[in-house]
mmCIF file of C-alpha atoms and ligand atoms in Angstrom:
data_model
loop_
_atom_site.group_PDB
_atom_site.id
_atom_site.type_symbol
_atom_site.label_atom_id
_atom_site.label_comp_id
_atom_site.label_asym_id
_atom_site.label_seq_id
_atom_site.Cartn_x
_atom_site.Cartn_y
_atom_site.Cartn_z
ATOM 1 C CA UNK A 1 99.294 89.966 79.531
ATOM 2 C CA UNK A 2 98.800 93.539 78.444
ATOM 3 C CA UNK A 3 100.920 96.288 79.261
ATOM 4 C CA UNK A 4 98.620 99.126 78.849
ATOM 5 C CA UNK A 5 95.844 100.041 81.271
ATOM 6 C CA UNK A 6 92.172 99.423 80.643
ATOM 7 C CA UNK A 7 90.674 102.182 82.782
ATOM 8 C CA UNK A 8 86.795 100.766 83.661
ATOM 9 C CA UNK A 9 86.473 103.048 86.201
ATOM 10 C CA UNK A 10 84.627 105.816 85.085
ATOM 11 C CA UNK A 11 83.658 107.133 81.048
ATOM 12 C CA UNK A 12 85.543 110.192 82.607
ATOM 13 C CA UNK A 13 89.052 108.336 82.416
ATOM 14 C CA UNK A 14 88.593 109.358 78.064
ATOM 15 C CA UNK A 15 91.186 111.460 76.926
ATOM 16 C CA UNK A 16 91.275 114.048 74.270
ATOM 17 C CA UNK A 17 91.203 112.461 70.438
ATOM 18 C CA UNK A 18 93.655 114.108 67.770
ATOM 19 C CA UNK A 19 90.893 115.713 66.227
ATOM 20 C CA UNK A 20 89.261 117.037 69.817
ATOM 21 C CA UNK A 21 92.843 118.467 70.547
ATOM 22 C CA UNK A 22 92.599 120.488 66.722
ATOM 23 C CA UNK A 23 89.185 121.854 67.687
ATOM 24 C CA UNK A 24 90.579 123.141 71.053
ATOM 25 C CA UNK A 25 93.804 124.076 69.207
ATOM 26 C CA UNK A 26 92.116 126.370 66.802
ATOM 27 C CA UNK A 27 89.355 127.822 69.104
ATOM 28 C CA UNK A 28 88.515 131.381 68.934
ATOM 29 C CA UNK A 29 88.206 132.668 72.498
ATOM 30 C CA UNK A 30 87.715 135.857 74.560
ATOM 31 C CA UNK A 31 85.943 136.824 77.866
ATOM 32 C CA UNK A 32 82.540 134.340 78.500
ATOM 33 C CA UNK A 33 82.051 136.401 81.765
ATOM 34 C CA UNK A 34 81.576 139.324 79.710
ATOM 35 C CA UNK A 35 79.543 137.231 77.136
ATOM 36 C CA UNK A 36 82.685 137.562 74.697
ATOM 37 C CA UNK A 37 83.687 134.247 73.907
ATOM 38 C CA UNK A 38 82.366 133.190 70.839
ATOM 39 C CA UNK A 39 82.842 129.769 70.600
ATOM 40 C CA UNK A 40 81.443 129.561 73.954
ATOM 41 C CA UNK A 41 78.648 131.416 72.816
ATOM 42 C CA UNK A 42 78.458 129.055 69.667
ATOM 43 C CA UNK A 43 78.301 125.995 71.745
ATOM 44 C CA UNK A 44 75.551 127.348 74.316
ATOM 45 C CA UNK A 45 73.060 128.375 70.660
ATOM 46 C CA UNK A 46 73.643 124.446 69.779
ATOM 47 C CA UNK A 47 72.412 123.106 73.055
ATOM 48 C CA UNK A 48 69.839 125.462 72.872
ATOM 49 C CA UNK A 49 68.429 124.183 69.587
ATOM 50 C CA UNK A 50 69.534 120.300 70.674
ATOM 51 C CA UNK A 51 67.311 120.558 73.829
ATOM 52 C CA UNK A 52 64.623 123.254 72.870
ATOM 53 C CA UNK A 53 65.446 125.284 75.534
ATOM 54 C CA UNK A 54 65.550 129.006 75.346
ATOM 55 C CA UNK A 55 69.053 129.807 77.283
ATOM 56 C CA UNK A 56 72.038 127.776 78.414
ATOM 57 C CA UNK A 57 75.192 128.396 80.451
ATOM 58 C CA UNK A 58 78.393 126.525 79.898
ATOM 59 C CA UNK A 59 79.976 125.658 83.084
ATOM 60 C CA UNK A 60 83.324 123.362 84.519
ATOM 61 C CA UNK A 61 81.638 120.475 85.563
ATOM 62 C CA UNK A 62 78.185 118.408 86.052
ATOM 63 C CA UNK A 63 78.249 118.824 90.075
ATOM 64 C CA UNK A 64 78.367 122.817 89.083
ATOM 65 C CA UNK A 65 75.634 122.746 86.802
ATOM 66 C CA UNK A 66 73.263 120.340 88.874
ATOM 67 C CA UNK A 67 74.256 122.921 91.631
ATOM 68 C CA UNK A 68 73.514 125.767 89.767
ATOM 69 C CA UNK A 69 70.123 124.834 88.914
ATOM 70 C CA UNK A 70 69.034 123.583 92.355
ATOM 71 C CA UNK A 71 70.279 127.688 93.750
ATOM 72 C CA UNK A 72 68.012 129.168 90.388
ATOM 73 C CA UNK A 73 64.587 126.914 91.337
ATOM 74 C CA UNK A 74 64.814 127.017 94.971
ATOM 75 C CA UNK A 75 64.671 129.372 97.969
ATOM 76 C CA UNK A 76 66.679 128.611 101.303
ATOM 77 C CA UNK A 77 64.671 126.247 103.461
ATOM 78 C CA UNK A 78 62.837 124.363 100.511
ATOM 79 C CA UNK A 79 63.427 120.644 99.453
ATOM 80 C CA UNK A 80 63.813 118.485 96.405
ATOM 81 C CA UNK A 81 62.773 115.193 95.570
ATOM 82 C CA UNK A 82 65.103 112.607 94.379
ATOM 83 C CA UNK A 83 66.047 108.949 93.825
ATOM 84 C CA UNK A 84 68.042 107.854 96.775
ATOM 85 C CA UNK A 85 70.885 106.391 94.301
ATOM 86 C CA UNK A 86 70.760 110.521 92.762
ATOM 87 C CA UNK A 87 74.347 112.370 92.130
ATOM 88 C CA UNK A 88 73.324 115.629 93.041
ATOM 89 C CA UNK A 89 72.590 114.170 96.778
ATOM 90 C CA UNK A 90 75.248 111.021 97.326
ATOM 91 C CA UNK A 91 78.283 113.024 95.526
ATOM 92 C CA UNK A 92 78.183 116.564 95.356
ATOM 93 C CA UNK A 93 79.623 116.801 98.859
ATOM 94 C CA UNK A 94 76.464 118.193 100.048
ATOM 95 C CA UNK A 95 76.127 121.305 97.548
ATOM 96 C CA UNK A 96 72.682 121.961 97.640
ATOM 97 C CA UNK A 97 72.560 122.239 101.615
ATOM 98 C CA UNK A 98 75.925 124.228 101.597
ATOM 99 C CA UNK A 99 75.501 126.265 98.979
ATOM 100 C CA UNK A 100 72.150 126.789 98.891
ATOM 101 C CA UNK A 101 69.866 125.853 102.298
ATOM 102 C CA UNK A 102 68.374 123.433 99.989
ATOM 103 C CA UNK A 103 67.484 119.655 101.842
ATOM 104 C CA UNK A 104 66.825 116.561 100.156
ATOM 105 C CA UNK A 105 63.805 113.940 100.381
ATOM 106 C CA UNK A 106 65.127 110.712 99.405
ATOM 107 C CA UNK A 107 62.757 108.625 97.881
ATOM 108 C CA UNK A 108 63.230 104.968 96.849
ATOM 109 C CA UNK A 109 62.765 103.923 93.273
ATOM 110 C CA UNK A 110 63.723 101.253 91.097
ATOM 111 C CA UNK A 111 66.911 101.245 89.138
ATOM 112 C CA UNK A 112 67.597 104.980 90.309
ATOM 113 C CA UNK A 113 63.883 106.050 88.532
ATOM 114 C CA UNK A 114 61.051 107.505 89.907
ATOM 115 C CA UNK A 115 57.477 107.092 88.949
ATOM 116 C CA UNK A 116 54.212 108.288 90.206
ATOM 117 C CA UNK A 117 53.781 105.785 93.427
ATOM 118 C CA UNK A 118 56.819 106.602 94.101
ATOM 119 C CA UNK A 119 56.060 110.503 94.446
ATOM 120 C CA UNK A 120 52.889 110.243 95.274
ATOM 121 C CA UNK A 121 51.866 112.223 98.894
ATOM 122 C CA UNK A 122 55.296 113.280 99.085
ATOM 123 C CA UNK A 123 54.873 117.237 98.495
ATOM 124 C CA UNK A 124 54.476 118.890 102.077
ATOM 125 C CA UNK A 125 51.270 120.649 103.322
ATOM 126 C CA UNK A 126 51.868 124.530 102.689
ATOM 127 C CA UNK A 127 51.978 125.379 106.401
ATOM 128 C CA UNK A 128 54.397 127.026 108.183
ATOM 129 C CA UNK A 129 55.923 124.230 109.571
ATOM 130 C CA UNK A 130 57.161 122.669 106.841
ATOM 131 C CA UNK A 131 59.818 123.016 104.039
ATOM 132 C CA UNK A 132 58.124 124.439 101.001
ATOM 133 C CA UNK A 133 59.042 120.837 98.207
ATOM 134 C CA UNK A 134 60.377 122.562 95.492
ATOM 135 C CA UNK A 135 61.937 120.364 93.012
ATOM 136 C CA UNK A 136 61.725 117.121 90.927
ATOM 137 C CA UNK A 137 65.779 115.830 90.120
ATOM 138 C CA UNK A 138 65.736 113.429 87.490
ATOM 139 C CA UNK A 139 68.717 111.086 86.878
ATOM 140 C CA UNK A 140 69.427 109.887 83.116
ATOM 141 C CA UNK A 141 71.161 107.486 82.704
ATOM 142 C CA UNK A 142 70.869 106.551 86.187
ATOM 143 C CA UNK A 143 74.613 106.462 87.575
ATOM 144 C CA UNK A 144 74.116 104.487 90.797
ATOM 145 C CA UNK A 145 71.107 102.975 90.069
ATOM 146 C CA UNK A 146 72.651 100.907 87.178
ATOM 147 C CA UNK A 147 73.430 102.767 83.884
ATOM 148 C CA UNK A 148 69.569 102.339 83.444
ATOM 149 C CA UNK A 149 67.638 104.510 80.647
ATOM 150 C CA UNK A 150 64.449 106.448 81.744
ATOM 151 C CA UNK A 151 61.824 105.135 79.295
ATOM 152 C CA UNK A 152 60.092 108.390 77.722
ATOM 153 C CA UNK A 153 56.593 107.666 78.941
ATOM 154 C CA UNK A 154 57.799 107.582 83.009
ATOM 155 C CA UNK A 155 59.918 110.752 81.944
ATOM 156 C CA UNK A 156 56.345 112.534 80.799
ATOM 157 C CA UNK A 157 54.222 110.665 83.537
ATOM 158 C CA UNK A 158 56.789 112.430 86.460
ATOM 159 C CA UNK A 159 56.902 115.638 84.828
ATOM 160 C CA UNK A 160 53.061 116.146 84.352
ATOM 161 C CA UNK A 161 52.747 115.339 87.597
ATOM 162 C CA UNK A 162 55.519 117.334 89.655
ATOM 163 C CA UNK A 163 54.234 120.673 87.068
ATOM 164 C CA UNK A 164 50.242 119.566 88.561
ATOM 165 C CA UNK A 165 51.712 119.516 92.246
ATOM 166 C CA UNK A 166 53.164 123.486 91.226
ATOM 167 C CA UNK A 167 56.902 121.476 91.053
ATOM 168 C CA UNK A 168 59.937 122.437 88.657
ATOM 169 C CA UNK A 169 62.009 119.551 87.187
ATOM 170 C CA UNK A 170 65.559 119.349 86.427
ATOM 171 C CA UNK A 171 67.238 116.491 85.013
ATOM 172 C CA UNK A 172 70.810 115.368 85.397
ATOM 173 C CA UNK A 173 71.618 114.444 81.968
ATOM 174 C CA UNK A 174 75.306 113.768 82.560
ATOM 175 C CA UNK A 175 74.968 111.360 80.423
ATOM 176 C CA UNK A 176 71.370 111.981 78.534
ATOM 177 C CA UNK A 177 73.469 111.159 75.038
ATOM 178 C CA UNK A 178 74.022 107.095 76.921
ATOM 179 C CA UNK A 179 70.054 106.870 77.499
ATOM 180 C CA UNK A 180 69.009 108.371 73.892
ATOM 181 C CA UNK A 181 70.851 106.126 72.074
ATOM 182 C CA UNK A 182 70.023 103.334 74.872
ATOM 183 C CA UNK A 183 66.388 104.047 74.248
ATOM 184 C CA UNK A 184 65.988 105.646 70.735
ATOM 185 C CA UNK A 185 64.630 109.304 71.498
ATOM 186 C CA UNK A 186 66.172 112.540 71.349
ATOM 187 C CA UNK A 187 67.860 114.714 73.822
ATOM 188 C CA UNK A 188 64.906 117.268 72.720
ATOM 189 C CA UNK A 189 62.179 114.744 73.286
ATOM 190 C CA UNK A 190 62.996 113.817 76.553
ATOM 191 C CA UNK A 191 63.575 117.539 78.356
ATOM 192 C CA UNK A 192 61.043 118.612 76.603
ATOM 193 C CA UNK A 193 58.822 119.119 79.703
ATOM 194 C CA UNK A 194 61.942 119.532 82.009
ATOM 195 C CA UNK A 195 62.993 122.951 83.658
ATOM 196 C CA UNK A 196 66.210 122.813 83.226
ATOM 197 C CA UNK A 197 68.609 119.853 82.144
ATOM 198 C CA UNK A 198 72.615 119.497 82.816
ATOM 199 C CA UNK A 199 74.663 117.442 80.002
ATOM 200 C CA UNK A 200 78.143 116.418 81.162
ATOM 201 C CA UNK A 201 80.805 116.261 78.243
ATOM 202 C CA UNK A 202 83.529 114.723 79.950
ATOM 203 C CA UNK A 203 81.963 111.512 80.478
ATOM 204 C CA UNK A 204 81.374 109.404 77.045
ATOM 205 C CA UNK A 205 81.461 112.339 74.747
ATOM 206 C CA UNK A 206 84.947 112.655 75.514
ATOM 207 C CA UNK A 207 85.897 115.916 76.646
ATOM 208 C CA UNK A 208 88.512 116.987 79.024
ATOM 209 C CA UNK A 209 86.072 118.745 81.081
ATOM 210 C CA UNK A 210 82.299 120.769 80.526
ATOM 211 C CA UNK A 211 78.754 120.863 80.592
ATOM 212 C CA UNK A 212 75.872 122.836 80.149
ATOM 213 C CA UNK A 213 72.962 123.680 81.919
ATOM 214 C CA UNK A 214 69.888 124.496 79.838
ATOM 215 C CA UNK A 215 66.189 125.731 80.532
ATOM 216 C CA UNK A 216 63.873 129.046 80.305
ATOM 217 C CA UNK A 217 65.723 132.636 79.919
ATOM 218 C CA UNK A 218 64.627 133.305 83.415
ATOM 219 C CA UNK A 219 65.928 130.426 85.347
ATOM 220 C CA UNK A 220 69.341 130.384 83.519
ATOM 221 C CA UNK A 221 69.494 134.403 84.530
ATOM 222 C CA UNK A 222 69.711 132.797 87.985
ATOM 223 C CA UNK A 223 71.566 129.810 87.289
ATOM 224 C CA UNK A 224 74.287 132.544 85.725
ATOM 225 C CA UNK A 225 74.107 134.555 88.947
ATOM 226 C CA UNK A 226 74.965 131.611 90.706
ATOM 227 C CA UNK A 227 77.537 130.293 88.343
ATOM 228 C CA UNK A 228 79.712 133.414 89.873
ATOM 229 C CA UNK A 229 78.899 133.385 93.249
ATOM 230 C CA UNK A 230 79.919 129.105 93.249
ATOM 231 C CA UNK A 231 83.432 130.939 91.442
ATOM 232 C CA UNK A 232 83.019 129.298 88.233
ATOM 233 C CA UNK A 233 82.657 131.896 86.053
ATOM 234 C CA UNK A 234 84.691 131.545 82.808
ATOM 235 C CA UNK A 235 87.162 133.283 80.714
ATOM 236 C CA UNK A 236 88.436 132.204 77.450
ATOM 237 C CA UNK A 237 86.974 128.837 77.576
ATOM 238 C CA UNK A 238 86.351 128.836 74.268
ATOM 239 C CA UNK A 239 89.365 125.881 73.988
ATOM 240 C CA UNK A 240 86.827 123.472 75.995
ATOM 241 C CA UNK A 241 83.845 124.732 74.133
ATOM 242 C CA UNK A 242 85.427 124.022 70.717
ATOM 243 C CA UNK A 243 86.070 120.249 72.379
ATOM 244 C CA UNK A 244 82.433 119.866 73.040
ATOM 245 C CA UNK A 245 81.310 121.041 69.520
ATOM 246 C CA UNK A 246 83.526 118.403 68.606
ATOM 247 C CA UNK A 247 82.143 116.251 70.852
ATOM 248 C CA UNK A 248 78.574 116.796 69.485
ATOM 249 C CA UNK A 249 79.410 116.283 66.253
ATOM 250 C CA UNK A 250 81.211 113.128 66.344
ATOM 251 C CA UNK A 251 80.828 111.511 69.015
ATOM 252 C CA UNK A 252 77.111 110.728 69.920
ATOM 253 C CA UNK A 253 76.373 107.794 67.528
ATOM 254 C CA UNK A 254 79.537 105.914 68.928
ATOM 255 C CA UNK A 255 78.186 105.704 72.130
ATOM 256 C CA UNK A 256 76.427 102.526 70.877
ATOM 257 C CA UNK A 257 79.563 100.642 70.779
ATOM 258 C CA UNK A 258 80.620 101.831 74.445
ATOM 259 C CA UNK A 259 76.829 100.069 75.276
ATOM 260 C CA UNK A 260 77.774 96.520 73.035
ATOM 261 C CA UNK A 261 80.893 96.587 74.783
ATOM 262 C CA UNK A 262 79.118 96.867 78.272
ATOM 263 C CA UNK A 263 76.526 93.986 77.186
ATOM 264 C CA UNK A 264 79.483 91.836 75.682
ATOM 265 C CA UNK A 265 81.542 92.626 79.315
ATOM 266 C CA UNK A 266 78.660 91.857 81.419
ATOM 267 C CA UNK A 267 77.367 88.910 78.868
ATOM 268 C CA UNK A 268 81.317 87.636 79.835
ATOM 269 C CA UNK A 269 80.443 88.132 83.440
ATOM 270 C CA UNK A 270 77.621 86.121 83.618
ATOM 271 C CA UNK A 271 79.135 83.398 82.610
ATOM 272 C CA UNK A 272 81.417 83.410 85.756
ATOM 273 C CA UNK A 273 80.914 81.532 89.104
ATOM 274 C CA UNK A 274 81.338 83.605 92.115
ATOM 275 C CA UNK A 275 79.898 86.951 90.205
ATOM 276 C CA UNK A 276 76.539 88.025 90.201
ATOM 277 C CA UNK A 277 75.017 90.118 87.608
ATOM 278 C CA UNK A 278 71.938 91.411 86.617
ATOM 279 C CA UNK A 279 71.807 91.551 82.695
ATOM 280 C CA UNK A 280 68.504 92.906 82.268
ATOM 281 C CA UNK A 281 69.824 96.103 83.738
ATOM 282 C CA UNK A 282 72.722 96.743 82.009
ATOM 283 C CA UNK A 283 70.958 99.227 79.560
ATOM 284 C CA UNK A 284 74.136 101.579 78.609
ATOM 285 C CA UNK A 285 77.682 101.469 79.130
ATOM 286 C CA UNK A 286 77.503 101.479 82.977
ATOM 287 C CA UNK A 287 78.171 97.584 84.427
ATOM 288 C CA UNK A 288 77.413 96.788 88.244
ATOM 289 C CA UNK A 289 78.344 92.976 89.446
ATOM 290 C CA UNK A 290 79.145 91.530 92.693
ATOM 291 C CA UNK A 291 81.293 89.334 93.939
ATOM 292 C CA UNK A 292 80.725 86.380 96.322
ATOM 293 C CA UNK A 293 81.961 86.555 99.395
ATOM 294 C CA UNK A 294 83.169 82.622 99.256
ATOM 295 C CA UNK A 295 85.557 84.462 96.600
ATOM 296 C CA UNK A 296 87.214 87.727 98.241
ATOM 297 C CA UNK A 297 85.977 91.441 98.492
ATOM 298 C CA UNK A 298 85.470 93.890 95.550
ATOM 299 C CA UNK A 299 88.399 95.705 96.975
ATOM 300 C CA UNK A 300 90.562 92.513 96.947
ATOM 301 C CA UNK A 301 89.557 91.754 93.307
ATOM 302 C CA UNK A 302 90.119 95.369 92.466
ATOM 303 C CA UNK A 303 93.835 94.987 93.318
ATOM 304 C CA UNK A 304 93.861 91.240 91.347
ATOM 305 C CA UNK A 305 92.485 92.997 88.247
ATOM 306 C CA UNK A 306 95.155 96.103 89.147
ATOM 307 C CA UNK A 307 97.814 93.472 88.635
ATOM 308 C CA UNK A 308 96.225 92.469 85.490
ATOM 309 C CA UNK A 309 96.713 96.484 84.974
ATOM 310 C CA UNK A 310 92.387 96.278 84.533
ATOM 311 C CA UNK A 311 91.190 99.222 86.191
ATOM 312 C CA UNK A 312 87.639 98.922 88.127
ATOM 313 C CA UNK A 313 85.751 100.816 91.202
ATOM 314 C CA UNK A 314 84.487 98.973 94.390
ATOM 315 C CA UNK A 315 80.916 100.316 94.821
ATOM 316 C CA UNK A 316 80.485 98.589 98.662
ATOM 317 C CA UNK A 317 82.379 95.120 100.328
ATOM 318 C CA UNK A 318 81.042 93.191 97.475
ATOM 319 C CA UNK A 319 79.728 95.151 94.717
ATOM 320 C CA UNK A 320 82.295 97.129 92.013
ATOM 321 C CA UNK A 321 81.509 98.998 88.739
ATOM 322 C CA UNK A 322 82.770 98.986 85.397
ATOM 323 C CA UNK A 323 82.392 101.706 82.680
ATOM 324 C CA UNK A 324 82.823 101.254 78.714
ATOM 325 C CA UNK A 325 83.919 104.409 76.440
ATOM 326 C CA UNK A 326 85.762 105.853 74.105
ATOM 327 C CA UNK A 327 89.340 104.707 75.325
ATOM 328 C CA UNK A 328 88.395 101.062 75.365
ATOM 329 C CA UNK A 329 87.954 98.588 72.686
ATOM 330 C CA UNK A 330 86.546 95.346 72.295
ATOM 331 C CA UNK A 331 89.433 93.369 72.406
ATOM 332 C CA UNK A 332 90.419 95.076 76.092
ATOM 333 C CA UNK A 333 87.099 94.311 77.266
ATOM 334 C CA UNK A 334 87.589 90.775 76.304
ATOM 335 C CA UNK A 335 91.275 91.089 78.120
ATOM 336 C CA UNK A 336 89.278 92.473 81.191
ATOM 337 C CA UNK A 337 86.675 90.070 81.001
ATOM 338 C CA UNK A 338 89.357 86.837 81.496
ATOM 339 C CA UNK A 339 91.021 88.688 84.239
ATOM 340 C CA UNK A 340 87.930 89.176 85.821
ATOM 341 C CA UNK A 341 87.274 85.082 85.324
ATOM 342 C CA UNK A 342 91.171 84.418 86.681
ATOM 343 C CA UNK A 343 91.359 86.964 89.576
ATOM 344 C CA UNK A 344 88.320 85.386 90.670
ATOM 345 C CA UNK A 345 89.415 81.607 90.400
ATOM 346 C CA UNK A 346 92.601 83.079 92.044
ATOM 347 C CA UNK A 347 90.152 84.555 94.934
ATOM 348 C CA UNK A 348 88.520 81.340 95.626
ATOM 349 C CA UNK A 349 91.829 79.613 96.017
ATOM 350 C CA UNK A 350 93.110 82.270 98.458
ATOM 351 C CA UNK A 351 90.202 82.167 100.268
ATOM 352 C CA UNK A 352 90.013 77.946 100.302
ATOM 353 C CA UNK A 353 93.677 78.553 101.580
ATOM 354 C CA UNK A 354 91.972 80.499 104.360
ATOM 355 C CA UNK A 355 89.417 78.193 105.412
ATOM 356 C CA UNK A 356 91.671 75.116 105.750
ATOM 357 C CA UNK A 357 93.913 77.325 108.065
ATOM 358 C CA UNK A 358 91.344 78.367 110.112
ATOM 359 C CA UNK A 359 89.939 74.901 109.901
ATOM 360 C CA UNK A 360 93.258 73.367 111.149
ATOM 361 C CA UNK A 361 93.147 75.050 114.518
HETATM 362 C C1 PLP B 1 74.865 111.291 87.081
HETATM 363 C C2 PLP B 1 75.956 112.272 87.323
HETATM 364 N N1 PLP B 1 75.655 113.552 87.498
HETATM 365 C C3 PLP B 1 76.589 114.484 87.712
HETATM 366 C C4 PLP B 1 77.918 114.156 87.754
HETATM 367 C C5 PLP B 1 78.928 115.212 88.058
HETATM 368 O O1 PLP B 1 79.802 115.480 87.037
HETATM 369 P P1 PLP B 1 81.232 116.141 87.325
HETATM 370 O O2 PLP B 1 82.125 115.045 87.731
HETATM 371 O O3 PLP B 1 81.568 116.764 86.009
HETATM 372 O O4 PLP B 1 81.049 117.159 88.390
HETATM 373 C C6 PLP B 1 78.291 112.819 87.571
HETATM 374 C C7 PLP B 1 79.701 112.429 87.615
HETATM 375 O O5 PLP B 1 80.070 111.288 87.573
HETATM 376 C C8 PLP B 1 77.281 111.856 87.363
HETATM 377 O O6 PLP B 1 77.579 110.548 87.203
#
């Protein structure tokens, strides 16, 4: 058995690379609240020109940025529309309603997307009685709804239509770097009709923390506003900047081996009895399987694959999910693959066990 930990709980478990530690070593810095640090600075005119957008704001996290931008497009008392599987409404520990007097309309929609029938006769009448709907939130990849990749067309199809229906759209691109590679566009193709867009670059790029949140001059004039009223302005955060420079320049074509590795994991999976897993899904390097009940709980198999020292996250009594990134190889994945196949075999005894004992009063 290994002694080192294979951490599939999250693409946020990455840790700094040699070279990502130089970069931050080396980083000029001064004051971004004063618009002073130029690395800072130097990072925000790259996102600008990766994401044709006119202004961007570098902030501490993704929950800040999606934050920010839901305070810049909308007014106290107004809604947004979004997936019911979205970050910005399941685990932002209800930001846009505390900061902001912003409510949610949860919509369902395949795989954590949204198209047209989905959205369709959901903006409210303009009458006084109602919340004034605001906001399209677009999730790529989709986190909770399965690692999946919004195909460009559906991206295009939503947009036109929330812009016809006098909407803004923002998209959550915490990880927008996963679904380009996943589906072979660019970062700039697919925002190109959004409003704003967050990237997250302490996920599978491989920072210790960052993002940015991108769109017109206007909107990010707000979005800054609010960056200081949340308390995140920054000071010499140049040292994080200069990691997701780094990040940018070395470590967006990788991401394709964090997706083989998911396939190969979930490939592995499939081939066990007791798990279920939908392989059509598995699009990136996000992995969602289930567990029989005949053959324990996700938490129970989460503390079998602990002893195995595989880390992975229960996602509901049966259901757990694994991540793939840079901190993970192919030959742990196989390693976490087996103990998956043992702790499971192990499960079904325990459980057997179980069922005679109750069987034998
Ligand atoms: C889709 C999505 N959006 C936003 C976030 C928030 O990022 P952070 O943890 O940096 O606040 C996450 C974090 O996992 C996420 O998965």
């Amino acid at each position: 058995m290994t002694s080192e930990i294979i951490d599939l709980r999250s693409d946020t478990a990455t840790k700094p690379t040699a070279g990502m530690r130089r970069a931050i070593f080396e980083a000029e810095v001064g004051d971004d609240s004063l618009g002073e640090d130029p690395t800072v600075n130097h990072l925000e005119e790259i996102v600008c020109e990766l994401l044709g957008k006119e202004a961007a704001v570098f902030n501490c996290s993704g929950t800040q940025s999606n934050q920010m931008a839901i305070r810049a497009h909308c007014d106290q008392g107004d809604e947004f529309l979004i997936n019911e599987t979205g970050h910005i409404v399941n685990y932002e520990a209800g930001g846009a309603a505390a900061l902001s007097g912003v409510s949610a309309r949860i919509l369902r929609g395949e795989g954590g997307l949204l198209d047209i029938a989905d959205l369709e006769g959901t903006v409210r009448p303009k009458k006084m009685n109602y919340c004034v709907t605001r906001l399209v939130c677009v999730e790529n990849t989709t986190n909770h709804g399965g690692g999946r990749a919004w195909p460009l067309e559906q991206m295009n199809r939503v947009a036109t239509w929330a812009h016809q229906e006098g909407l803004k759209v923002h998209v959550d691109g915490a990880r927008l770097f996963n679904a380009c590679v996943a589906k072979n566009y660019s970062a700039r193709e697919f925002v190109a009709q959004a409003d704003s867009v967050s990237l997250c670059f302490s996920k599978g790029l491989g920072c210790p923390m960052g993002s940015m949140l991108a769109g017109d001059a206007a909107t990010m004039h707000r979005a800054r506003r609010a960056r200081k009223l949340f308390g995140g302005a920054l000071r010499q955060a140049g040292m994080m900047a200069a990691a997701a420079i780094y990040a940018l320049e070395h470590h967006i074509s990788r991401l394709t081996e964090d997706h083989n590795n998911a396939r190969f994991f979930a490939e592995q999976l499939a081939g066990i009895q007791g798990i279920t897993i939908d392989l059509e899904i598995v699009e990136s390097n996000i992995v969602f399987f289930e567990i029989d009940p005949k053959y324990g709980s996700s938490s129970q198999l989460c503390e079998q694959l602990m002893a195995r020292n595989v880390k992975v996250g229960p996602f509901g009594p049966q259901r757990l999910r694994a991540c793939t990134h840079l901190d993970v190889t192919r030959e742990q994945i196989q390693h976490a693959a087996m103990a998956v196949r043992e702790c499971v075999k192990e499960g079904s005894a325990q459980t057997g066990r179980v069922a005679q004992f109750a069987g034998s009063y």
